[in-house]
Amino acid sequence: MATNQIFQHGTLGLLVPGLYDGTITAGDLLKHGDTGIGTLDGLNGEVIILEGHAYQAREDGQIREIAPTETLPFASVHFEAPQQTAEAHQLTMTDFQTQVADEYQLANVFAAVRVDGRFKQVKTRVAPHQTKPYKTLVDATATQPEFEGTNVKGTIIGYFAPHLFQGATVGGFHLHFLSADHQLGGHLLGFEIDQAKLSLQKFADFQVHLPIENGDYLAEKFDNDTIDSAINKAER
């Protein structure tokens, strides 16, 4: 069990033109990590992986556990083994991200970020399920259901990646949330920490597993400028 690398299936860039077909099963993905984030076949909601269990935050606001046979087009996972922990109090999402990136010198580092505790406020969004012919990522996420909670216990899980790797993944922070009662989840748009524990794990290795048996992926002509712009619009 390697705890020194992030395993990523697919790239965020392949979602930009609309390559949403699942190309790895949840069961196979979990062989490479017990914690992480992603999306399901058809861009169907937000995936949060904690303690070896994969959950889907659906566009109707429901949370359910994902079966091992379900497939994903994009996901990042790691085996959790935090190297640093700290208490976090009274921080907004913006202040949290600035403080963590600066204090732990993350600018040029891959890191897994986990925050467990109580949040005064949490706001998430969930990508709506797409059917073929697929829209581009920008069009598919132009309207997304948003959900809010106050005085919520739960877990933030996600990653920081160097901006050099924007396209392969999100440059900067990419964070998902799951409440302890499984009543709220999704991609984080905002939060305010009341009292929580930060766990941080840095990685020297970033392994990307590409869907080279998928014909649509092999045929796609990717454009870096389009990918960068689309990620900034869809994932921020």
PDB file of C-alpha atoms in Angstrom:
ATOM      1  CA  MET A   1       0.000   0.000   0.000  1.00  0.00           C
ATOM      2  CA  ALA A   2       1.780   3.116  -1.242  1.00  0.00           C
ATOM      3  CA  THR A   3       1.089   6.213   0.832  1.00  0.00           C
ATOM      4  CA  ASN A   4       3.525   8.432  -1.070  1.00  0.00           C
ATOM      5  CA  GLN A   5       1.520   9.056  -4.245  1.00  0.00           C
ATOM      6  CA  ILE A   6      -1.735  10.316  -5.651  1.00  0.00           C
ATOM      7  CA  PHE A   7      -3.348   7.977  -8.169  1.00  0.00           C
ATOM      8  CA  GLN A   8      -5.540   9.727 -10.692  1.00  0.00           C
ATOM      9  CA  HIS A   9      -7.667   8.079 -13.344  1.00  0.00           C
ATOM     10  CA  GLY A  10      -8.250  10.295 -16.356  1.00  0.00           C
ATOM     11  CA  THR A  11      -7.629  14.028 -16.426  1.00  0.00           C
ATOM     12  CA  LEU A  12      -9.870  16.954 -15.684  1.00  0.00           C
ATOM     13  CA  GLY A  13      -9.024  18.151 -19.179  1.00  0.00           C
ATOM     14  CA  LEU A  14     -10.758  15.187 -20.808  1.00  0.00           C
ATOM     15  CA  LEU A  15     -14.019  16.289 -19.195  1.00  0.00           C
ATOM     16  CA  VAL A  16     -13.815  19.698 -20.894  1.00  0.00           C
ATOM     17  CA  PRO A  17     -14.969  18.564 -24.378  1.00  0.00           C
ATOM     18  CA  GLY A  18     -17.490  16.171 -22.809  1.00  0.00           C
ATOM     19  CA  LEU A  19     -15.741  12.803 -22.402  1.00  0.00           C
ATOM     20  CA  TYR A  20     -17.944  11.662 -19.534  1.00  0.00           C
ATOM     21  CA  ASP A  21     -18.084   7.901 -20.111  1.00  0.00           C
ATOM     22  CA  GLY A  22     -16.842   5.953 -17.115  1.00  0.00           C
ATOM     23  CA  THR A  23     -13.565   4.153 -17.828  1.00  0.00           C
ATOM     24  CA  ILE A  24     -12.645   2.663 -14.438  1.00  0.00           C
ATOM     25  CA  THR A  25     -14.823   0.840 -11.926  1.00  0.00           C
ATOM     26  CA  ALA A  26     -15.113   2.099  -8.380  1.00  0.00           C
ATOM     27  CA  GLY A  27     -13.809  -1.273  -7.221  1.00  0.00           C
ATOM     28  CA  ASP A  28     -10.631  -0.951  -9.285  1.00  0.00           C
ATOM     29  CA  LEU A  29     -10.175   2.682  -8.268  1.00  0.00           C
ATOM     30  CA  LEU A  30     -10.304   1.797  -4.574  1.00  0.00           C
ATOM     31  CA  LYS A  31      -7.388  -0.583  -5.043  1.00  0.00           C
ATOM     32  CA  HIS A  32      -5.269   2.545  -5.433  1.00  0.00           C
ATOM     33  CA  GLY A  33      -6.549   4.599  -2.503  1.00  0.00           C
ATOM     34  CA  ASP A  34      -9.044   4.848   0.313  1.00  0.00           C
ATOM     35  CA  THR A  35      -9.636   8.604   0.164  1.00  0.00           C
ATOM     36  CA  GLY A  36     -10.337  11.004  -2.689  1.00  0.00           C
ATOM     37  CA  ILE A  37     -12.746  12.781  -5.035  1.00  0.00           C
ATOM     38  CA  GLY A  38     -14.145  12.447  -8.559  1.00  0.00           C
ATOM     39  CA  THR A  39     -17.310  12.184 -10.637  1.00  0.00           C
ATOM     40  CA  LEU A  40     -19.393   9.310 -11.993  1.00  0.00           C
ATOM     41  CA  ASP A  41     -20.222   8.105 -15.512  1.00  0.00           C
ATOM     42  CA  GLY A  42     -22.151  10.817 -17.342  1.00  0.00           C
ATOM     43  CA  LEU A  43     -20.746  13.523 -15.044  1.00  0.00           C
ATOM     44  CA  ASN A  44     -23.331  12.225 -12.586  1.00  0.00           C
ATOM     45  CA  GLY A  45     -22.775  14.211  -9.411  1.00  0.00           C
ATOM     46  CA  GLU A  46     -19.797  14.577  -7.102  1.00  0.00           C
ATOM     47  CA  VAL A  47     -17.834  11.679  -5.618  1.00  0.00           C
ATOM     48  CA  ILE A  48     -16.388  11.746  -2.113  1.00  0.00           C
ATOM     49  CA  ILE A  49     -14.223   8.804  -0.973  1.00  0.00           C
ATOM     50  CA  LEU A  50     -13.587   8.381   2.741  1.00  0.00           C
ATOM     51  CA  GLU A  51     -12.209   5.411   4.672  1.00  0.00           C
ATOM     52  CA  GLY A  52     -12.478   3.160   1.621  1.00  0.00           C
ATOM     53  CA  HIS A  53     -16.118   3.990   0.880  1.00  0.00           C
ATOM     54  CA  ALA A  54     -17.134   5.940  -2.224  1.00  0.00           C
ATOM     55  CA  TYR A  55     -20.213   8.172  -2.020  1.00  0.00           C
ATOM     56  CA  GLN A  56     -22.152  10.056  -4.668  1.00  0.00           C
ATOM     57  CA  ALA A  57     -23.641  13.465  -3.951  1.00  0.00           C
ATOM     58  CA  ARG A  58     -26.557  13.561  -6.407  1.00  0.00           C
ATOM     59  CA  GLU A  59     -28.143  16.531  -8.100  1.00  0.00           C
ATOM     60  CA  ASP A  60     -31.350  15.946  -6.088  1.00  0.00           C
ATOM     61  CA  GLY A  61     -29.382  16.464  -2.881  1.00  0.00           C
ATOM     62  CA  GLN A  62     -29.313  12.809  -1.850  1.00  0.00           C
ATOM     63  CA  ILE A  63     -26.141  10.961  -0.819  1.00  0.00           C
ATOM     64  CA  ARG A  64     -25.639   7.260  -1.552  1.00  0.00           C
ATOM     65  CA  GLU A  65     -22.800   4.768  -1.497  1.00  0.00           C
ATOM     66  CA  ILE A  66     -21.413   3.794  -4.899  1.00  0.00           C
ATOM     67  CA  ALA A  67     -21.352   0.138  -5.945  1.00  0.00           C
ATOM     68  CA  PRO A  68     -17.975  -1.410  -6.918  1.00  0.00           C
ATOM     69  CA  THR A  69     -19.212  -2.012 -10.487  1.00  0.00           C
ATOM     70  CA  GLU A  70     -20.123   1.623 -11.189  1.00  0.00           C
ATOM     71  CA  THR A  71     -17.702   3.543 -13.376  1.00  0.00           C
ATOM     72  CA  LEU A  72     -15.980   6.909 -13.272  1.00  0.00           C
ATOM     73  CA  PRO A  73     -14.348   9.031 -16.006  1.00  0.00           C
ATOM     74  CA  PHE A  74     -12.222  11.015 -13.553  1.00  0.00           C
ATOM     75  CA  ALA A  75     -11.110  10.535  -9.956  1.00  0.00           C
ATOM     76  CA  SER A  76      -8.129  11.104  -7.679  1.00  0.00           C
ATOM     77  CA  VAL A  77      -7.339   8.852  -4.700  1.00  0.00           C
ATOM     78  CA  HIS A  78      -4.614   8.165  -2.160  1.00  0.00           C
ATOM     79  CA  PHE A  79      -4.059   6.012   0.882  1.00  0.00           C
ATOM     80  CA  GLU A  80      -4.469   8.269   3.849  1.00  0.00           C
ATOM     81  CA  ALA A  81      -1.418   8.740   6.088  1.00  0.00           C
ATOM     82  CA  PRO A  82      -1.335  12.389   7.219  1.00  0.00           C
ATOM     83  CA  GLN A  83       2.064  13.857   7.919  1.00  0.00           C
ATOM     84  CA  GLN A  84       0.858  17.035   9.599  1.00  0.00           C
ATOM     85  CA  THR A  85      -2.199  17.942  11.662  1.00  0.00           C
ATOM     86  CA  ALA A  86      -3.409  21.202  13.151  1.00  0.00           C
ATOM     87  CA  GLU A  87      -6.463  22.800  14.683  1.00  0.00           C
ATOM     88  CA  ALA A  88      -8.509  25.177  12.528  1.00  0.00           C
ATOM     89  CA  HIS A  89     -10.887  27.763  13.961  1.00  0.00           C
ATOM     90  CA  GLN A  90     -13.109  30.536  12.624  1.00  0.00           C
ATOM     91  CA  LEU A  91     -11.878  30.497   9.015  1.00  0.00           C
ATOM     92  CA  THR A  92     -13.702  31.201   5.772  1.00  0.00           C
ATOM     93  CA  MET A  93     -12.875  29.138   2.681  1.00  0.00           C
ATOM     94  CA  THR A  94     -10.743  31.948   1.226  1.00  0.00           C
ATOM     95  CA  ASP A  95      -8.817  32.520   4.452  1.00  0.00           C
ATOM     96  CA  PHE A  96      -8.373  28.779   4.973  1.00  0.00           C
ATOM     97  CA  GLN A  97      -6.948  28.228   1.506  1.00  0.00           C
ATOM     98  CA  THR A  98      -4.571  31.197   1.763  1.00  0.00           C
ATOM     99  CA  GLN A  99      -3.375  30.207   5.229  1.00  0.00           C
ATOM    100  CA  VAL A 100      -2.834  26.526   4.420  1.00  0.00           C
ATOM    101  CA  ALA A 101      -1.090  27.190   1.106  1.00  0.00           C
ATOM    102  CA  ASP A 102       1.258  29.714   2.703  1.00  0.00           C
ATOM    103  CA  GLU A 103       1.928  27.982   6.025  1.00  0.00           C
ATOM    104  CA  TYR A 104       2.672  24.589   4.470  1.00  0.00           C
ATOM    105  CA  GLN A 105       4.423  25.934   1.332  1.00  0.00           C
ATOM    106  CA  LEU A 106       2.128  24.168  -1.101  1.00  0.00           C
ATOM    107  CA  ALA A 107       2.706  26.293  -4.216  1.00  0.00           C
ATOM    108  CA  ASN A 108       4.784  23.618  -5.955  1.00  0.00           C
ATOM    109  CA  VAL A 109       3.526  20.551  -4.091  1.00  0.00           C
ATOM    110  CA  PHE A 110       0.794  17.954  -4.479  1.00  0.00           C
ATOM    111  CA  ALA A 111      -1.066  17.572  -1.207  1.00  0.00           C
ATOM    112  CA  ALA A 112      -4.185  15.915   0.152  1.00  0.00           C
ATOM    113  CA  VAL A 113      -6.240  18.125   2.426  1.00  0.00           C
ATOM    114  CA  ARG A 114      -8.757  16.812   4.946  1.00  0.00           C
ATOM    115  CA  VAL A 115     -10.734  18.850   7.472  1.00  0.00           C
ATOM    116  CA  ASP A 116     -12.975  17.169  10.059  1.00  0.00           C
ATOM    117  CA  GLY A 117     -15.176  19.161  12.404  1.00  0.00           C
ATOM    118  CA  ARG A 118     -18.005  21.615  12.714  1.00  0.00           C
ATOM    119  CA  PHE A 119     -18.774  24.256  10.110  1.00  0.00           C
ATOM    120  CA  LYS A 120     -20.852  27.370  10.660  1.00  0.00           C
ATOM    121  CA  GLN A 121     -21.822  27.355   7.005  1.00  0.00           C
ATOM    122  CA  VAL A 122     -21.252  25.083   4.002  1.00  0.00           C
ATOM    123  CA  LYS A 123     -22.269  25.692   0.392  1.00  0.00           C
ATOM    124  CA  THR A 124     -21.893  23.000  -2.283  1.00  0.00           C
ATOM    125  CA  ARG A 125     -22.873  22.399  -5.856  1.00  0.00           C
ATOM    126  CA  VAL A 126     -23.428  19.160  -7.770  1.00  0.00           C
ATOM    127  CA  ALA A 127     -22.829  18.548 -11.474  1.00  0.00           C
ATOM    128  CA  PRO A 128     -26.055  17.439 -13.177  1.00  0.00           C
ATOM    129  CA  HIS A 129     -26.205  14.043 -14.892  1.00  0.00           C
ATOM    130  CA  GLN A 130     -25.531  14.212 -18.651  1.00  0.00           C
ATOM    131  CA  THR A 131     -26.731  11.949 -21.438  1.00  0.00           C
ATOM    132  CA  LYS A 132     -25.353  11.531 -24.940  1.00  0.00           C
ATOM    133  CA  PRO A 133     -24.684  13.477 -27.032  1.00  0.00           C
ATOM    134  CA  TYR A 134     -22.737  15.093 -24.205  1.00  0.00           C
ATOM    135  CA  LYS A 135     -22.428  18.847 -23.782  1.00  0.00           C
ATOM    136  CA  THR A 136     -19.063  20.453 -23.072  1.00  0.00           C
ATOM    137  CA  LEU A 137     -18.126  20.853 -19.429  1.00  0.00           C
ATOM    138  CA  VAL A 138     -18.849  24.599 -19.452  1.00  0.00           C
ATOM    139  CA  ASP A 139     -22.314  24.067 -20.949  1.00  0.00           C
ATOM    140  CA  ALA A 140     -23.076  21.065 -18.743  1.00  0.00           C
ATOM    141  CA  THR A 141     -22.216  22.979 -15.578  1.00  0.00           C
ATOM    142  CA  ALA A 142     -23.695  26.350 -16.565  1.00  0.00           C
ATOM    143  CA  THR A 143     -26.656  25.571 -14.301  1.00  0.00           C
ATOM    144  CA  GLN A 144     -26.013  23.402 -11.276  1.00  0.00           C
ATOM    145  CA  PRO A 145     -28.088  22.745  -8.169  1.00  0.00           C
ATOM    146  CA  GLU A 146     -26.593  24.313  -5.047  1.00  0.00           C
ATOM    147  CA  PHE A 147     -27.061  23.217  -1.446  1.00  0.00           C
ATOM    148  CA  GLU A 148     -26.397  24.936   1.872  1.00  0.00           C
ATOM    149  CA  GLY A 149     -26.135  23.892   5.485  1.00  0.00           C
ATOM    150  CA  THR A 150     -25.515  25.696   8.760  1.00  0.00           C
ATOM    151  CA  ASN A 151     -23.936  24.342  11.935  1.00  0.00           C
ATOM    152  CA  VAL A 152     -22.908  21.189  10.068  1.00  0.00           C
ATOM    153  CA  LYS A 153     -20.558  18.432  11.199  1.00  0.00           C
ATOM    154  CA  GLY A 154     -18.638  16.829   8.375  1.00  0.00           C
ATOM    155  CA  THR A 155     -15.480  16.329   6.362  1.00  0.00           C
ATOM    156  CA  ILE A 156     -13.748  18.276   3.625  1.00  0.00           C
ATOM    157  CA  ILE A 157     -11.578  16.117   1.388  1.00  0.00           C
ATOM    158  CA  GLY A 158      -9.619  17.198  -1.650  1.00  0.00           C
ATOM    159  CA  TYR A 159      -6.290  18.203  -3.102  1.00  0.00           C
ATOM    160  CA  PHE A 160      -3.912  21.018  -3.801  1.00  0.00           C
ATOM    161  CA  ALA A 161      -1.958  20.781  -7.056  1.00  0.00           C
ATOM    162  CA  PRO A 162       0.693  23.093  -8.523  1.00  0.00           C
ATOM    163  CA  HIS A 163      -0.759  25.409 -11.163  1.00  0.00           C
ATOM    164  CA  LEU A 164       1.714  23.881 -13.614  1.00  0.00           C
ATOM    165  CA  PHE A 165      -0.576  20.830 -13.671  1.00  0.00           C
ATOM    166  CA  GLN A 166      -3.806  22.683 -14.468  1.00  0.00           C
ATOM    167  CA  GLY A 167      -5.506  20.567 -17.114  1.00  0.00           C
ATOM    168  CA  ALA A 168      -4.292  17.279 -15.758  1.00  0.00           C
ATOM    169  CA  THR A 169      -6.180  18.320 -12.633  1.00  0.00           C
ATOM    170  CA  VAL A 170      -7.258  21.569 -10.992  1.00  0.00           C
ATOM    171  CA  GLY A 171      -4.327  23.869 -10.296  1.00  0.00           C
ATOM    172  CA  GLY A 172      -4.760  25.001  -6.700  1.00  0.00           C
ATOM    173  CA  PHE A 173      -7.408  23.622  -4.346  1.00  0.00           C
ATOM    174  CA  HIS A 174     -10.143  21.176  -5.436  1.00  0.00           C
ATOM    175  CA  LEU A 175     -12.337  20.324  -2.446  1.00  0.00           C
ATOM    176  CA  HIS A 176     -15.455  18.217  -1.856  1.00  0.00           C
ATOM    177  CA  PHE A 177     -17.585  17.891   1.282  1.00  0.00           C
ATOM    178  CA  LEU A 178     -19.603  15.181   3.003  1.00  0.00           C
ATOM    179  CA  SER A 179     -21.619  15.820   6.156  1.00  0.00           C
ATOM    180  CA  ALA A 180     -21.418  13.322   9.005  1.00  0.00           C
ATOM    181  CA  ASP A 181     -25.125  12.524   8.648  1.00  0.00           C
ATOM    182  CA  HIS A 182     -24.825  12.147   4.844  1.00  0.00           C
ATOM    183  CA  GLN A 183     -27.445  14.827   4.277  1.00  0.00           C
ATOM    184  CA  LEU A 184     -25.178  17.316   2.483  1.00  0.00           C
ATOM    185  CA  GLY A 185     -22.348  16.828   0.024  1.00  0.00           C
ATOM    186  CA  GLY A 186     -20.754  17.998  -3.194  1.00  0.00           C
ATOM    187  CA  HIS A 187     -18.120  20.292  -4.640  1.00  0.00           C
ATOM    188  CA  LEU A 188     -17.369  23.110  -2.241  1.00  0.00           C
ATOM    189  CA  LEU A 189     -18.302  26.646  -3.210  1.00  0.00           C
ATOM    190  CA  GLY A 190     -17.805  28.095   0.246  1.00  0.00           C
ATOM    191  CA  PHE A 191     -17.543  27.274   3.919  1.00  0.00           C
ATOM    192  CA  GLU A 192     -16.817  28.767   7.309  1.00  0.00           C
ATOM    193  CA  ILE A 193     -15.049  26.596   9.850  1.00  0.00           C
ATOM    194  CA  ASP A 194     -16.193  26.790  13.438  1.00  0.00           C
ATOM    195  CA  GLN A 195     -13.842  24.261  15.000  1.00  0.00           C
ATOM    196  CA  ALA A 196     -12.074  21.496  13.074  1.00  0.00           C
ATOM    197  CA  LYS A 197      -8.922  19.437  12.618  1.00  0.00           C
ATOM    198  CA  LEU A 198      -6.780  19.803   9.499  1.00  0.00           C
ATOM    199  CA  SER A 199      -4.843  16.790   8.198  1.00  0.00           C
ATOM    200  CA  LEU A 200      -2.279  17.314   5.456  1.00  0.00           C
ATOM    201  CA  GLN A 201      -0.392  14.782   3.358  1.00  0.00           C
ATOM    202  CA  LYS A 202       2.214  15.816   0.777  1.00  0.00           C
ATOM    203  CA  PHE A 203       3.214  13.712  -2.237  1.00  0.00           C
ATOM    204  CA  ALA A 204       6.287  13.594  -4.425  1.00  0.00           C
ATOM    205  CA  ASP A 205       4.553  11.285  -6.918  1.00  0.00           C
ATOM    206  CA  PHE A 206       1.474  11.958  -9.044  1.00  0.00           C
ATOM    207  CA  GLN A 207       0.415   8.951 -11.114  1.00  0.00           C
ATOM    208  CA  VAL A 208      -1.989   9.521 -14.000  1.00  0.00           C
ATOM    209  CA  HIS A 209      -3.786   6.502 -15.456  1.00  0.00           C
ATOM    210  CA  LEU A 210      -5.209   7.258 -18.900  1.00  0.00           C
ATOM    211  CA  PRO A 211      -8.195   5.531 -20.577  1.00  0.00           C
ATOM    212  CA  ILE A 212      -6.225   4.395 -23.624  1.00  0.00           C
ATOM    213  CA  GLU A 213      -8.824   1.798 -24.602  1.00  0.00           C
ATOM    214  CA  ASN A 214     -11.537   4.441 -24.996  1.00  0.00           C
ATOM    215  CA  GLY A 215     -11.974   5.409 -28.641  1.00  0.00           C
ATOM    216  CA  ASP A 216     -13.409   8.862 -27.957  1.00  0.00           C
ATOM    217  CA  TYR A 217     -10.417   9.717 -25.786  1.00  0.00           C
ATOM    218  CA  LEU A 218      -7.930   8.531 -28.417  1.00  0.00           C
ATOM    219  CA  ALA A 219      -9.639  10.568 -31.131  1.00  0.00           C
ATOM    220  CA  GLU A 220     -10.049  13.822 -29.170  1.00  0.00           C
ATOM    221  CA  LYS A 221      -7.906  16.831 -30.131  1.00  0.00           C
ATOM    222  CA  PHE A 222      -7.402  18.700 -26.860  1.00  0.00           C
ATOM    223  CA  ASP A 223      -6.732  22.445 -26.726  1.00  0.00           C
ATOM    224  CA  ASN A 224      -4.815  23.696 -23.688  1.00  0.00           C
ATOM    225  CA  ASP A 225      -6.252  27.215 -23.719  1.00  0.00           C
ATOM    226  CA  THR A 226      -9.811  25.890 -23.883  1.00  0.00           C
ATOM    227  CA  ILE A 227      -9.109  23.440 -21.072  1.00  0.00           C
ATOM    228  CA  ASP A 228      -7.608  26.118 -18.826  1.00  0.00           C
ATOM    229  CA  SER A 229     -10.520  28.502 -19.376  1.00  0.00           C
ATOM    230  CA  ALA A 230     -13.137  25.787 -18.887  1.00  0.00           C
ATOM    231  CA  ILE A 231     -11.602  24.564 -15.619  1.00  0.00           C
ATOM    232  CA  ASN A 232     -11.549  28.102 -14.257  1.00  0.00           C
ATOM    233  CA  LYS A 233     -15.235  28.512 -15.107  1.00  0.00           C
ATOM    234  CA  ALA A 234     -16.521  25.078 -14.095  1.00  0.00           C
ATOM    235  CA  GLU A 235     -14.394  24.133 -11.089  1.00  0.00           C
ATOM    236  CA  ARG A 236     -13.816  27.373  -9.182  1.00  0.00           C
TER     237      ARG A 236
END
